[in-house]
């Protein structure tokens, strides 16, 4: 918190229902898009870019629909994400709740006795085909085509 332009704090997974939560506050920095363009042009730390051009973007870019968390206490986890982190309930059912934020961020929390943490990422892709489940870098990813 000593830097007036950038302050950040983290909630440890044991204090945030199995998930690392980063809180950040920025002042005097360019917007996210401008910052990404600057890093792309000049590279990290302002040095000339050293990586190759990325491949062309896919015609059907995937979209992260939501991150699904599991928690032994649905009310406590929902309270953290609504009360402390400003989420709003957008859907709910028996043993689960979905929360959203302005700009489209979404999480779902599922009640799982004795378990806590990220269960899966749910990704939508354009097109037809079967729903797929993958494991990428140890994380379960559920890919759903949306025609």
XYZ file of C-alpha atoms in Angstrom:
147
model
C 0.000 0.000 0.000
C 3.032 2.322 0.056
C 2.823 3.101 -3.685
C 0.250 5.896 -4.230
C -0.428 4.694 -7.801
C -0.899 0.984 -7.101
C -2.276 -0.732 -4.029
C -3.130 -4.387 -3.743
C -4.092 -6.924 -1.148
C -4.836 -10.626 -1.235
C -7.247 -12.809 0.670
C -5.722 -16.202 1.431
C -7.710 -19.247 0.229
C -8.379 -20.321 3.818
C -10.087 -16.935 4.368
C -11.925 -16.835 1.015
C -13.585 -20.249 0.742
C -10.694 -21.875 -1.120
C -10.021 -19.129 -3.647
C -7.232 -16.542 -3.799
C -8.844 -13.103 -4.108
C -6.802 -10.091 -5.257
C -8.061 -6.584 -4.530
C -6.318 -3.837 -6.511
C -6.611 -0.059 -6.755
C -4.832 1.951 -9.461
C -4.427 5.714 -9.853
C -2.660 7.618 -12.608
C -2.207 4.585 -14.842
C -3.515 4.203 -18.375
C -6.671 2.166 -18.819
C -6.442 -1.609 -19.154
C -6.701 -1.561 -22.959
C -4.080 1.189 -23.303
C -1.780 -0.644 -20.906
C -2.100 -3.895 -22.867
C -1.366 -2.042 -26.111
C 1.696 -0.437 -24.521
C 3.021 -3.770 -23.252
C 2.338 -5.350 -26.647
C 4.259 -2.580 -28.440
C 7.141 -2.193 -26.010
C 7.230 -5.435 -24.048
C 7.451 -5.900 -20.293
C 9.328 -3.214 -18.366
C 9.223 -0.933 -21.430
C 11.886 -2.875 -23.329
C 11.425 -3.654 -27.008
C 9.085 -6.547 -27.624
C 10.983 -9.850 -27.777
C 8.189 -12.314 -28.507
C 6.922 -13.347 -31.954
C 3.675 -12.128 -33.471
C 0.708 -14.090 -32.094
C -1.253 -16.312 -34.480
C -4.377 -14.781 -36.003
C -7.428 -14.755 -33.771
C -9.826 -17.662 -34.224
C -13.110 -16.980 -36.006
C -14.940 -18.397 -33.010
C -13.272 -16.894 -29.973
C -14.248 -18.641 -26.737
C -15.927 -16.664 -23.961
C -15.492 -17.417 -20.264
C -19.105 -17.594 -19.088
C -18.316 -18.130 -15.415
C -15.986 -19.615 -12.859
C -17.612 -22.220 -10.629
C -16.447 -22.433 -7.023
C -17.253 -25.050 -4.416
C -17.732 -24.218 -0.751
C -18.769 -26.092 2.380
C -20.811 -23.030 3.404
C -22.871 -21.511 0.615
C -24.216 -18.630 2.775
C -20.724 -17.655 3.984
C -19.165 -17.817 0.515
C -22.048 -15.870 -1.041
C -21.724 -13.279 1.724
C -18.018 -12.786 0.942
C -18.627 -12.268 -2.772
C -21.707 -10.054 -2.342
C -20.961 -8.116 0.828
C -17.204 -7.632 0.539
C -16.678 -7.857 -3.242
C -19.920 -6.255 -4.466
C -21.422 -9.118 -6.471
C -25.164 -9.354 -7.018
C -27.190 -12.533 -7.130
C -28.398 -13.187 -10.689
C -29.630 -16.772 -10.337
C -29.949 -19.509 -7.727
C -31.152 -23.044 -7.236
C -30.968 -25.894 -4.759
C -27.400 -25.864 -3.439
C -25.990 -23.146 -5.699
C -26.019 -19.415 -6.390
C -24.733 -17.376 -9.342
C -23.346 -13.879 -8.818
C -22.560 -11.156 -11.341
C -20.754 -7.831 -11.553
C -21.089 -4.864 -13.909
C -19.132 -5.599 -17.059
C -20.130 -9.250 -17.185
C -17.991 -11.057 -14.602
C -19.796 -14.099 -13.199
C -19.160 -16.816 -10.649
C -21.305 -19.646 -9.416
C -20.868 -21.112 -5.953
C -21.938 -24.687 -5.331
C -22.448 -26.156 -1.868
C -19.990 -29.032 -1.410
C -19.497 -30.301 2.157
C -15.790 -30.610 2.971
C -14.635 -28.993 -0.285
C -13.497 -25.487 -1.186
C -11.901 -23.859 -4.212
C -12.312 -23.613 -7.956
C -14.288 -26.520 -9.410
C -14.297 -25.576 -13.099
C -14.285 -22.845 -15.741
C -17.310 -22.788 -18.048
C -16.498 -21.575 -21.544
C -18.892 -20.912 -24.437
C -17.835 -21.223 -28.093
C -19.792 -20.404 -31.219
C -21.019 -23.311 -33.299
C -22.534 -26.731 -32.919
C -21.158 -29.925 -31.505
C -20.953 -31.806 -28.263
C -20.213 -30.315 -24.873
C -16.619 -31.164 -23.919
C -14.718 -31.386 -20.668
C -10.980 -30.772 -20.689
C -8.284 -30.450 -18.082
C -5.894 -27.589 -18.796
C -3.013 -26.915 -16.405
C -4.824 -28.945 -13.752
C -8.075 -27.002 -14.105
C -11.311 -28.547 -15.319
C -12.738 -26.615 -18.295
C -16.253 -27.276 -19.615
C -16.701 -26.096 -23.221
C -20.264 -25.620 -24.464
C -21.028 -24.809 -28.130
C -23.676 -22.123 -28.569
C -25.181 -22.260 -32.094
